[in-house]
Coordinates of C-alpha atoms in Angstrom, one line a residue:
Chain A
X23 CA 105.5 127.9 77.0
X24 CA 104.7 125.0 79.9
X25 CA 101.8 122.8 79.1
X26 CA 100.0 121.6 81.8
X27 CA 99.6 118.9 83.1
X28 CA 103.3 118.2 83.0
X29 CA 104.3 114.5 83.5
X30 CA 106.7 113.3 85.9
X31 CA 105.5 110.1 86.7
X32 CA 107.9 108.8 84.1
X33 CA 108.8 105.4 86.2
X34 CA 104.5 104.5 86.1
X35 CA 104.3 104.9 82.3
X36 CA 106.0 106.6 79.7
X37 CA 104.4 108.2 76.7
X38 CA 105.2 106.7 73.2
X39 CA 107.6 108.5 71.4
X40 CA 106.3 109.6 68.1
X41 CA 109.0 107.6 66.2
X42 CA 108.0 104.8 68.0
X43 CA 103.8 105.2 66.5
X44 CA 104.8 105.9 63.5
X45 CA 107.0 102.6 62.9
X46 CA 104.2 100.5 64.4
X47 CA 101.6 102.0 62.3
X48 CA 101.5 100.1 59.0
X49 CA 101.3 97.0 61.2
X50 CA 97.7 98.0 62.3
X51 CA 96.6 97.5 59.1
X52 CA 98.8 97.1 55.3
X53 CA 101.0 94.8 57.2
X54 CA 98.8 92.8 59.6
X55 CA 99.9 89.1 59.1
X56 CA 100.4 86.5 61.6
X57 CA 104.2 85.8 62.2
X58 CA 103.8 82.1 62.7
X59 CA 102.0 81.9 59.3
X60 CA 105.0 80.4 57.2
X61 CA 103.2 79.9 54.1
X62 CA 102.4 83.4 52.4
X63 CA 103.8 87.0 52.5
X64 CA 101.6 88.0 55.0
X65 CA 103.3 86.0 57.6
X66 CA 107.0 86.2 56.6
X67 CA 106.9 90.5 56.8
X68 CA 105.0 90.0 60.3
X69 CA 108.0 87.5 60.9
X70 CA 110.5 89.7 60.1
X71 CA 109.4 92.9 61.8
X72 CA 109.0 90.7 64.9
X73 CA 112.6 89.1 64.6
X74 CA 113.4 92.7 63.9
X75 CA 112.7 94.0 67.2
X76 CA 114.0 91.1 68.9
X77 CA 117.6 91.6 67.4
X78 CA 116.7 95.5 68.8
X79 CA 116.1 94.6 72.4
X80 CA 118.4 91.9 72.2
X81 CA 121.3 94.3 71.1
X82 CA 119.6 97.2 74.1
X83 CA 120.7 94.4 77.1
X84 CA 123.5 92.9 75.4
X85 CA 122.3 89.6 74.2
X86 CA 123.9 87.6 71.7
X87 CA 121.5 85.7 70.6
X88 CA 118.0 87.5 69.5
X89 CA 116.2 84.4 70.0
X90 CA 116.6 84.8 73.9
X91 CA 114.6 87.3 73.6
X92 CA 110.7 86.1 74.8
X93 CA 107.8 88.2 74.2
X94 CA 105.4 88.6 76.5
X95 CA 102.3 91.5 77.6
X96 CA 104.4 93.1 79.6
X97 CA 106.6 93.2 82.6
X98 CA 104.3 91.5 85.3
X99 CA 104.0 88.3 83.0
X100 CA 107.7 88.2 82.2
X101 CA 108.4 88.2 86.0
X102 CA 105.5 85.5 86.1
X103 CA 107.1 83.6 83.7
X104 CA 110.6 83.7 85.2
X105 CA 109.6 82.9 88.4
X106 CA 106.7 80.7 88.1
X107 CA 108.6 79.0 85.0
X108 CA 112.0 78.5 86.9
X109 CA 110.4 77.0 89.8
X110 CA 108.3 74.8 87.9
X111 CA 111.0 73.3 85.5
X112 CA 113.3 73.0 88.4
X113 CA 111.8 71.4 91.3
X114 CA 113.4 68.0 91.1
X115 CA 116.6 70.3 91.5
X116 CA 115.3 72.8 94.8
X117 CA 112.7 74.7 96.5
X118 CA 114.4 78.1 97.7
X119 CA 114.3 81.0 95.8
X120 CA 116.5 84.0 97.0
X121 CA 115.1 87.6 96.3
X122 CA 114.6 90.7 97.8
X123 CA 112.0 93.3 100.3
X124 CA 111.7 95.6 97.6
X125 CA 110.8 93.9 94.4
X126 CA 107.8 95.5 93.0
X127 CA 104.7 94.4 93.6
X128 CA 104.6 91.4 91.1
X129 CA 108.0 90.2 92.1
X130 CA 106.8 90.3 95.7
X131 CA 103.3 88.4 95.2
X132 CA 104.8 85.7 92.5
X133 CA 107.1 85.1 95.4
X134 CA 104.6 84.8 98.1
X135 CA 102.1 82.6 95.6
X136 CA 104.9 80.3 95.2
X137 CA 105.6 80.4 99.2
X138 CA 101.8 79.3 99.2
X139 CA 102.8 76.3 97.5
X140 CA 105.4 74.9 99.1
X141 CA 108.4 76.5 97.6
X142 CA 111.0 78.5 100.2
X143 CA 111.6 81.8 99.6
X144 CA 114.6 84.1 101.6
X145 CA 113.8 87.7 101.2
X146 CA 117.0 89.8 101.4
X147 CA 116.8 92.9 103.6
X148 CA 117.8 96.0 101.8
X149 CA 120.8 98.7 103.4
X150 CA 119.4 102.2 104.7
X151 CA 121.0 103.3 101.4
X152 CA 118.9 101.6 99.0
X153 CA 121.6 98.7 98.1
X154 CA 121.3 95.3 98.5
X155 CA 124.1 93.8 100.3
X156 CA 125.9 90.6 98.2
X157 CA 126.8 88.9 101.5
X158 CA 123.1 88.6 102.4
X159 CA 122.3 86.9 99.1
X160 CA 125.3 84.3 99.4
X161 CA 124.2 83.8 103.0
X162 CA 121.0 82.9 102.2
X163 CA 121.8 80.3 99.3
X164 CA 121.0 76.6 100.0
X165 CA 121.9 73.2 98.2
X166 CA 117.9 73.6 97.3
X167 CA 118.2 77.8 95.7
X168 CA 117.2 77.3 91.9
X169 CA 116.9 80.9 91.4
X170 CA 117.9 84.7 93.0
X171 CA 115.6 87.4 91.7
X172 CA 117.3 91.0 92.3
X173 CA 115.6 93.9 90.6
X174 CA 118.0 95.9 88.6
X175 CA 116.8 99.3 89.8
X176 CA 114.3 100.1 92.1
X177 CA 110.9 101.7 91.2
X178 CA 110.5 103.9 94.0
X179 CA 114.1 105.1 94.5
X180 CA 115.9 104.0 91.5
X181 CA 118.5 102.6 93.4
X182 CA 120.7 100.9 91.3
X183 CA 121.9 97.4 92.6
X184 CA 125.5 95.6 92.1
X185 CA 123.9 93.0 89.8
X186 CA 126.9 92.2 88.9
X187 CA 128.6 91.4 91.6
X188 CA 125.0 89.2 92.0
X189 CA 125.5 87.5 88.7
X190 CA 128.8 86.3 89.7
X191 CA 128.0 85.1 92.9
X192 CA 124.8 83.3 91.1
X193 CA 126.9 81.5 88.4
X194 CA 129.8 80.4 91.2
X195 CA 126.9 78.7 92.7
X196 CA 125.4 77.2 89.9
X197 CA 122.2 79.0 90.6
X198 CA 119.6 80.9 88.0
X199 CA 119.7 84.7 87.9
X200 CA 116.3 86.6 87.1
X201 CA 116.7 90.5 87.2
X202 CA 113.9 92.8 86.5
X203 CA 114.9 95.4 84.2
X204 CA 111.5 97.2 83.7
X205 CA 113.1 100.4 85.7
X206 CA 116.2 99.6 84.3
X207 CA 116.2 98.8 80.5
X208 CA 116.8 101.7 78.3
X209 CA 117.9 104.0 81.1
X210 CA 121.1 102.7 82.2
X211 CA 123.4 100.7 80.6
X212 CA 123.1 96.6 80.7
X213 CA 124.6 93.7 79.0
X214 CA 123.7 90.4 80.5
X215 CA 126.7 88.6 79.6
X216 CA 129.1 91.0 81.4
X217 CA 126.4 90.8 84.3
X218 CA 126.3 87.6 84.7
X219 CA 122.1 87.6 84.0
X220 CA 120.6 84.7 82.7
X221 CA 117.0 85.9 83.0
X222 CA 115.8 89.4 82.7
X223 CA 112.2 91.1 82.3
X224 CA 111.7 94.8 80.6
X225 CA 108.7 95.9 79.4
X226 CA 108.0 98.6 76.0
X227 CA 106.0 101.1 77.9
X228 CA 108.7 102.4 80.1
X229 CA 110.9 102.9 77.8
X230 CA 108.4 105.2 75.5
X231 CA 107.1 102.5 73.7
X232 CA 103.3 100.9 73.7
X233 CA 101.8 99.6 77.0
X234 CA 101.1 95.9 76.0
X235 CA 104.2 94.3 75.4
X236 CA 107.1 93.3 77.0
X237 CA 110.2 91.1 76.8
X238 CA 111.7 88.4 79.3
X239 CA 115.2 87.5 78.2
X240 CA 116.2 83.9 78.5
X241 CA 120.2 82.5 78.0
X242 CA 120.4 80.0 75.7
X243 CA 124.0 79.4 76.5
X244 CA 125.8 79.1 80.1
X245 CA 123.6 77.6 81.1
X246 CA 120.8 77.4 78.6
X247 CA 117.7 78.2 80.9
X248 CA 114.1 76.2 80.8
X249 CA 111.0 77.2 81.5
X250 CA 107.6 75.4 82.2
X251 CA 105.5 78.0 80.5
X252 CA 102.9 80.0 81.8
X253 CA 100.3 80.1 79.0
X254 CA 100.0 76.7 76.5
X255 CA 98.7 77.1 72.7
X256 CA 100.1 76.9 69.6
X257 CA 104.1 76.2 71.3
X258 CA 105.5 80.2 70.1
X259 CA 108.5 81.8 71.4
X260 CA 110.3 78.2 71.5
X261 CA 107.1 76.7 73.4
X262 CA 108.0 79.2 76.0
X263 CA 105.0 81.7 75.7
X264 CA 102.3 80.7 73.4
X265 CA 99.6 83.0 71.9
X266 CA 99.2 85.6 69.0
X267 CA 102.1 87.9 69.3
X268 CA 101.7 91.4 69.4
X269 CA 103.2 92.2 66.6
X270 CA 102.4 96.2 65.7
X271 CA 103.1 96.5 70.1
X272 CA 106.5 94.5 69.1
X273 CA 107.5 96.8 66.4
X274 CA 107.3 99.6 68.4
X275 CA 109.0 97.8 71.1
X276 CA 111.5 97.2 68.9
X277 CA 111.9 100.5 67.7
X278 CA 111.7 102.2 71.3
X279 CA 114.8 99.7 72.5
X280 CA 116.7 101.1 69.1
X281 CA 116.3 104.4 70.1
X282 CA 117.5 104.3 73.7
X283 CA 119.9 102.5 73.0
X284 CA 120.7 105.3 70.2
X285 CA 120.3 107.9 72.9
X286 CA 121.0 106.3 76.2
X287 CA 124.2 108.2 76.8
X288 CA 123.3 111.7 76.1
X289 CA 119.8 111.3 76.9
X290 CA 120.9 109.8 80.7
X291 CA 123.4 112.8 80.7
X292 CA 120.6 115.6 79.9
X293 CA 117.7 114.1 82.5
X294 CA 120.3 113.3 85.2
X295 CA 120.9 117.2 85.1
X296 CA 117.2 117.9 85.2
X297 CA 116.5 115.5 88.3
X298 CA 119.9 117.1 89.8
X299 CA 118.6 120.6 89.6
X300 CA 115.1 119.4 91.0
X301 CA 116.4 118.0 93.4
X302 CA 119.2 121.0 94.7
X303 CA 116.1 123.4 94.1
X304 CA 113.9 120.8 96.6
X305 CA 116.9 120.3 98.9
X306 CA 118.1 123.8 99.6
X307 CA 114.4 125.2 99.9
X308 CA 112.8 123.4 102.3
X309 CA 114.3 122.2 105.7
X310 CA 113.7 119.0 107.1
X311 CA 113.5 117.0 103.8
X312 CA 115.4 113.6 102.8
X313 CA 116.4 112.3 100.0
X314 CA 115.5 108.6 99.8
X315 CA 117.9 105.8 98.1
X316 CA 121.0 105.9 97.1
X317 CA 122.3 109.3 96.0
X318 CA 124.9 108.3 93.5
X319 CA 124.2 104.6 92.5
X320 CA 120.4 105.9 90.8
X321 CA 118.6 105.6 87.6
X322 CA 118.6 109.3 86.1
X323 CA 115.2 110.1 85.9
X324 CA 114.5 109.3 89.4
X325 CA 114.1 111.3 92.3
X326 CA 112.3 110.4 95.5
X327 CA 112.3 112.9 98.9
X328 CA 110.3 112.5 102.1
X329 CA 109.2 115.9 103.3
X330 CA 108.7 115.8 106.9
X331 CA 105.7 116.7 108.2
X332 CA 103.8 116.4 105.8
X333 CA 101.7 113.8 104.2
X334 CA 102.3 112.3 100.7
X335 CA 99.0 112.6 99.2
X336 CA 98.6 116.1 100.6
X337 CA 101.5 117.1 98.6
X338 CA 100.1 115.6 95.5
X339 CA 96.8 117.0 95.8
X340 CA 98.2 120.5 95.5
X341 CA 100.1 119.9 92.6
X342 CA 97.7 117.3 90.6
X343 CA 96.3 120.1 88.3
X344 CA 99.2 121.0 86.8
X345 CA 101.7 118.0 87.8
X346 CA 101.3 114.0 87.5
X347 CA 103.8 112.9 90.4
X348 CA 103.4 110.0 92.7
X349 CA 103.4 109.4 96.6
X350 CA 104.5 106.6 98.8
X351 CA 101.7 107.5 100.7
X352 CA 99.3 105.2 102.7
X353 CA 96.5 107.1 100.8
X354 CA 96.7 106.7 97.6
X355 CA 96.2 103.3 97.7
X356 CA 93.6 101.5 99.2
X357 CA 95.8 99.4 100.9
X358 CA 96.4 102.1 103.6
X359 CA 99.8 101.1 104.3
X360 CA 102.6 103.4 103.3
X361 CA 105.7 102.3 100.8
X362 CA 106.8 98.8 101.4
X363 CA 110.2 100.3 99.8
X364 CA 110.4 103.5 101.6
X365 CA 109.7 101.2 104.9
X366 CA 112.0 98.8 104.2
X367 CA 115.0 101.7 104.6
X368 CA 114.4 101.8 107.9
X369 CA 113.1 105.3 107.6
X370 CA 110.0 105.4 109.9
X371 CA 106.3 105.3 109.0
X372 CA 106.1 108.8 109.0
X373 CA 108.3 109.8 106.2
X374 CA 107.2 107.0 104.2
X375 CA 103.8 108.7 104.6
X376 CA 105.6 111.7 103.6
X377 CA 107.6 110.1 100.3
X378 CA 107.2 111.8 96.6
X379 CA 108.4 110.3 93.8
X380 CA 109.4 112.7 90.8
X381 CA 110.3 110.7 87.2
X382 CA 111.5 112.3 84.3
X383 CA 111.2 110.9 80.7
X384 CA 112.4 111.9 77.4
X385 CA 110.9 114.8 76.6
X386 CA 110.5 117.2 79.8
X387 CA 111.9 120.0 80.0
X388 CA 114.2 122.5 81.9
X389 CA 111.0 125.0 82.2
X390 CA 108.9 122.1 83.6
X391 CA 111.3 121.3 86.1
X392 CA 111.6 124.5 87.4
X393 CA 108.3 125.0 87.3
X394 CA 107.3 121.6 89.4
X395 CA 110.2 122.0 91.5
X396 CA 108.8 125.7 92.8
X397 CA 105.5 124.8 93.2
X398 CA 106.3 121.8 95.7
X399 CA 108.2 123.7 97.9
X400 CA 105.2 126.2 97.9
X401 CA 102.8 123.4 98.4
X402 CA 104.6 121.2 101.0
X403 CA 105.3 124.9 102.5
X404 CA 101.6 125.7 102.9
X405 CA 101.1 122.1 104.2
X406 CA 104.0 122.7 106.8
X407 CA 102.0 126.0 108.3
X408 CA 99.2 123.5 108.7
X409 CA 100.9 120.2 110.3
X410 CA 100.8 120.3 114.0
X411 CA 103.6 118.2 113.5
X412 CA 105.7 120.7 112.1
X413 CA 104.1 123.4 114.9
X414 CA 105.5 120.6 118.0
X415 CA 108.8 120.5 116.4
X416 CA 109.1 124.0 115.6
X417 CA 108.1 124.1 119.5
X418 CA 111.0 121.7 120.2
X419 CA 108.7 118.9 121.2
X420 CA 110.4 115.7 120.5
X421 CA 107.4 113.8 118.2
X422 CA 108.3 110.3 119.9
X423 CA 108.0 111.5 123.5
X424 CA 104.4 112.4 122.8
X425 CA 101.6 109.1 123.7
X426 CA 99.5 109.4 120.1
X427 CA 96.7 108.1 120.4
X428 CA 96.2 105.4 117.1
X429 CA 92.8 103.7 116.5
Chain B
X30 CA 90.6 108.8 93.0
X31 CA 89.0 112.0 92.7
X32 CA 88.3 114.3 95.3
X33 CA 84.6 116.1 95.7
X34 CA 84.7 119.6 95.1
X35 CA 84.1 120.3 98.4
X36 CA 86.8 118.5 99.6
X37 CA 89.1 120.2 97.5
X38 CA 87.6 124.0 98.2
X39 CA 88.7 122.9 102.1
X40 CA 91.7 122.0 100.5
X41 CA 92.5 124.9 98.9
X42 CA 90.8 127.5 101.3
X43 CA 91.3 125.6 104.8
X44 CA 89.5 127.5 107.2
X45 CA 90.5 128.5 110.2
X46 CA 94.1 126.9 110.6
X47 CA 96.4 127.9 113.1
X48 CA 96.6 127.8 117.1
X49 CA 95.6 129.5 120.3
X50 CA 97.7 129.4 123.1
X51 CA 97.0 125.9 125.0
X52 CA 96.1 127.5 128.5
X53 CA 94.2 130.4 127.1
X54 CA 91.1 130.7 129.4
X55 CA 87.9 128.3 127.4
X56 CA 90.4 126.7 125.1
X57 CA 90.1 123.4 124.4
X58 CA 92.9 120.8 122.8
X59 CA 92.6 117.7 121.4
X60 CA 95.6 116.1 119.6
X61 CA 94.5 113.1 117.7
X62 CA 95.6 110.1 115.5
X63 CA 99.5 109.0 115.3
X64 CA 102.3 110.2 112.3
X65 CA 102.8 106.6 111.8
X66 CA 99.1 106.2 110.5
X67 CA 99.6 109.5 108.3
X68 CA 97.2 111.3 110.1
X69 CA 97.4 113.5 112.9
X70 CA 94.8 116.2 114.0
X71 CA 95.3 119.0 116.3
X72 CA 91.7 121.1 116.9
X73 CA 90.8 123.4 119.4
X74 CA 87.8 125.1 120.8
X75 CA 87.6 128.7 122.5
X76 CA 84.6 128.7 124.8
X77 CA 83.0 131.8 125.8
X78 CA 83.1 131.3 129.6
X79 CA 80.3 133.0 130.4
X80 CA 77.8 131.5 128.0
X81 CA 79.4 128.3 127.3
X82 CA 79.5 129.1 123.2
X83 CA 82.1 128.3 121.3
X84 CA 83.5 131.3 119.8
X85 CA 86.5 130.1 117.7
X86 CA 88.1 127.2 117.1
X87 CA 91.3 126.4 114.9
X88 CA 93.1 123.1 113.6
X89 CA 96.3 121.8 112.2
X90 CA 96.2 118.7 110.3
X91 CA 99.1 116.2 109.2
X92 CA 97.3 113.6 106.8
X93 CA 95.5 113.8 103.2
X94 CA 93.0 116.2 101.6
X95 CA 90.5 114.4 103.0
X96 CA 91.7 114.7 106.7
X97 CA 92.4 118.6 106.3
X98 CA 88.8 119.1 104.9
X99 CA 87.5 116.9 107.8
X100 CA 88.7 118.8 110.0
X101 CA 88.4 122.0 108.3
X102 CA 85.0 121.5 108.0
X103 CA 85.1 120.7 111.9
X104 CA 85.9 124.3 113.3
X105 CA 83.1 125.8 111.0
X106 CA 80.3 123.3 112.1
X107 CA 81.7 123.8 115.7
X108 CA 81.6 128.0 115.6
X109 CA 78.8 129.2 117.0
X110 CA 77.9 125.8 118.8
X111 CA 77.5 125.3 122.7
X112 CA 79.7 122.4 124.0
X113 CA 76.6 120.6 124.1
X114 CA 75.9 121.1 120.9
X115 CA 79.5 120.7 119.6
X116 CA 79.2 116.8 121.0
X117 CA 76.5 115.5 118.7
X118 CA 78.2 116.1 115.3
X119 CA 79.1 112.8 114.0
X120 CA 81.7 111.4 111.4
X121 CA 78.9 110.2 109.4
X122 CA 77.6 114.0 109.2
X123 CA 81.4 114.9 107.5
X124 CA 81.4 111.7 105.5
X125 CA 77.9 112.9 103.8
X126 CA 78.9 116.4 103.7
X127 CA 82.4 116.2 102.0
X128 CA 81.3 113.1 100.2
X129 CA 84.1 111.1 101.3
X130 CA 84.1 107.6 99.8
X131 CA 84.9 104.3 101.9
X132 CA 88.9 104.6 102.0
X133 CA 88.5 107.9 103.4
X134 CA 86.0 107.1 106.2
X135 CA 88.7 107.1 108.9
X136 CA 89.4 110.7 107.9
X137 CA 85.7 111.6 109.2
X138 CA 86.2 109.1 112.6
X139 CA 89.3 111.3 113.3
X140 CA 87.8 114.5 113.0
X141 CA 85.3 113.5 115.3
X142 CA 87.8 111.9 117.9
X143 CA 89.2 115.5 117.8
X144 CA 86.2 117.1 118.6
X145 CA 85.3 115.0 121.1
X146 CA 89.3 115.5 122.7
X147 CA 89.2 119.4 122.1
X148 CA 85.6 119.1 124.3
X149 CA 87.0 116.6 127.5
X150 CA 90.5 118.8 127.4
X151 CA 87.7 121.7 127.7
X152 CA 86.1 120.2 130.5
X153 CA 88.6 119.0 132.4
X154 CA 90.6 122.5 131.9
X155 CA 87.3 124.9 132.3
X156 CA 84.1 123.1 132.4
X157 CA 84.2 122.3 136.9
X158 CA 83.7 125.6 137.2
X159 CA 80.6 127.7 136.5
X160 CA 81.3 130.0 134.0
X161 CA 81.6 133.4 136.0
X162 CA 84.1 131.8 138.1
X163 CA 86.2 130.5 135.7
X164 CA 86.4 133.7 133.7
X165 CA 87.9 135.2 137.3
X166 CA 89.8 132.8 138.0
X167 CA 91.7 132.9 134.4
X168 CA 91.6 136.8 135.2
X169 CA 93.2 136.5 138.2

């Protein structure tokens, strides 16, 4: 039996697994004590289920060391922290930071805040596919780069990049690598010391954890990386993120990194066969649709098609009863402007007005994609009969020859 | 962002979509906004030659739910209307009707460039001639 609405807007927010509430539970209340309080009980459990987690999300990415794991609200402060941190510690050493066009939005508006004050920022172009290039990033290193920031997969198209091919490139230089992981993490495999990573920012509630907690990951070792912190207080997380820590949001953190990590390989297997029959269903159905990304080098839950024609939002707006997806559209924002990503491909404005991106998670099913998968070809079907656009091409009216008249 | 219920009715139950043929006698075209903005509305007007009324009128809209009810709600204000009439409706009139909040306000300002195109293509195509004459000249 379907159950509606079905969720497949798995790379916004995930929802906890239930294995995951019920280890954080007796933290809310029997077990409640303040990690840093070294002198009683209390403190030392809190302590230990903290530590706890870290040694799980250390062990999810590969870390040796669990204390390189720094605790933090979430994936936007982690990225705040790296960057922020790095170019704070390190300006006696440079003021150019490498990174990319399609970070996600906090990557993008650290990096501009910093541009704001003085630092130099190089954003890489990204190929027509998705992928970085390398070259680009070693061509745009200076005697003054302190740090390259390269997401690890993309939030819109879950392109995969080469990070490490990146990491290598950033230690031959001697230069800081930050990745951000929150697509990433728990979804495809990682290990920071193969990869060359010496920063790296995941947060709990993608991964089917609690929204409030996330993780950046800081070497200790070759080369041990400093950060200027972000918030000052009682000097937790080796002085590198003071405040309370989270600790019932940790434990499930914890727990939710454990299980991935657990699953990853069958569970990557299972939703990569899902999104490839939604997307074959999509593809051979309806004409005139593309698939955005790269189609190979992709996280497995991700899928993301531009129908042409037809606007994002008007897609959604047929489905949002029964299915949670999300557009690349100008319109559901209030920005008005359609996906920097999408964009960024080179694909024109249209079909980034016309982009949808479907995310699976853990626990959809093959009924549900079915299901959603039939319904948008009868919704961006219904559109089509209504989009002169579709009407002039159908006509064989070539859309660019036509003046349009934009306000 | 939720949608008012009657933009979602024009949604789900657009009225009058489709096309008449562009140089059908007392039709009127107007193709507005650009693919690049996500919008673009085609609307058209079929004028009764010989009493100046419009008698149908059709669209096809590119953009989101609040464009297609814009204009959906367009043709059906327009039915019924003389050209004369047809000219006065204003965006403001669809913004208070469909309830459109401030994002969506340029949703309402194309709807009324398209009316305001479908009536000068109308014109310029039919409205030199008085109406007897152009009903025998299109029969001719």
């Amino acid at each position: 039996m379907l159950k509606f609405p079905i969720f497949m807007d798995a790379q916004s927010t995930t929802p906890c697994d239930p294995r995951v509430v019920e280890a954080m539970m007796p933290y809310f209340t029997e077990k409640f004590g303040h990690p840093a309080s070294r002198n009683h009980p209390f403190g030392w459990e809190a302590e230990a289920a903290v530590d706890r987690a870290r040694g799980q999300i250390a062990r999810l990415i590969g870390a040796r060391d669990p204390k390189e794991i720094v605790f933090t609200s979430g994936g936007t402060e982690s990225i705040n922290l790296a960057l922020k941190g790095i170019a704070e510690m390190y300006r006696e050493k440079g003021n150019h930071i490498v990174t990319t066009v399609i970070e996600q939005r906090a990557g993008i508006d650290v990096a501009k805040r910093l541009e704001r004050q003085g630092l130099e920022v190089t954003y890489v172009p990204v190929q027509p596919d998705g992928l970085i290039d390398v070259a680009e990033i070693e061509k745009a290193i200076t005697p003054r780069t302190i740090l390259i920031s390269v997401m690890f997969a993309n939030n819109e198209i879950g392109t995969i990049q080469d990070i490490a091919a990146i990491g290598r490139l950033a230690k031959s230089r001697g230069v800081i690598f930050h990745t951000d992981a929150t697509q990433a993490a728990g979804k495809t495999p990682i290990d920071v010391e193969a990869m060359g990573i010496d920063l790296l920012s995941c947060t709990a509630h993608l991964v089917h954890g609690p929204k409030g907690a996330g993780a950046l990951y800081v070497r200790r070792k070759g080369p041990r990386v400093r950060l200027t912190p972000l918030i000052d207080g009682g000097g937790h997380e080796r002085g590198m993120r003071s405040g309370t820590l989270a600790v019932p949001l940790i434990v499930g953190f914890g727990r939710a990194a454990e299980i991935c990590r657990e699953e990853m390989a069958d569970e990557a297997a299972r939703i990569g066969k899902l999104r490839d029959r939604l997307q074959d269903m999509i593809l051979s159905s309806v004409d005139e649709c593309f698939l955005n990304g790269h189609p190979d080098r992709r996280l497995p839950n991700n899928l993301n098609v531009s129908f042409a024609y037809v606007e994002g939002e008007s897609v959604l707006m047929g489905l949002n009863k029964e299915t949670a997806l999300s557009s690349g559209s100008a319109c559901t924002s209030a920005t008005l402007e359609p996906s920097y990503v999408i964009a960024a491909l080179g694909a024109s404005a249209e079909l980034a007005h016309s982009s949808i991106r479907f995310s699976l998670h853990r626990f959809n099913t093959e009924e549900e994609v079915e299901y959603v998968g039939q319904r948008t070809i009868e919704v961006v079907k219904r559109l089509r009969e209504m989009s002169p656009l579709y009407e002039l091409a159908k006509e064989g009216v070539d859309l660019k020859s036509i003046k349009w008249k934009a306000d | 962002m939720a949608y008012s219920d009657k933009v979602v009715d024009h949604y789900n139950n657009p009225r009058n979509v489709g096309s008449f043929g562009k140089d059908t006698p007392g039709v009127g075209t107007g193709l507005v906004g650009a693919p690049e903005c996500g919008d673009v509305m085609k609307l058209q007007i079929k004028v009764n030659l010989e009493t100046g009324v419009i008698e149908d009128a059709k669209f096809k809209t590119f953009g989101c739910g609040s464009a297609i009810a814009s204009s959906s709600l367009a043709t059906e204000w327009l039915k019924g209307r003389t050209v004369d009439e047809a000219a006065v409706i204003k965006n403001t009139d669809i913004v208070t009707e469909l309830k459109l909040p401030p994002v969506k306000i340029h949703c309402s300002v194309l709807a009324e460039d398209a009316i305001k195109a479908a009536l000068a293509d109308y014109k310029t195509k039919w409205g030199t001639q008085a109406p007897a004459e152009a009903a025998a000249s299109a029969s001719s």
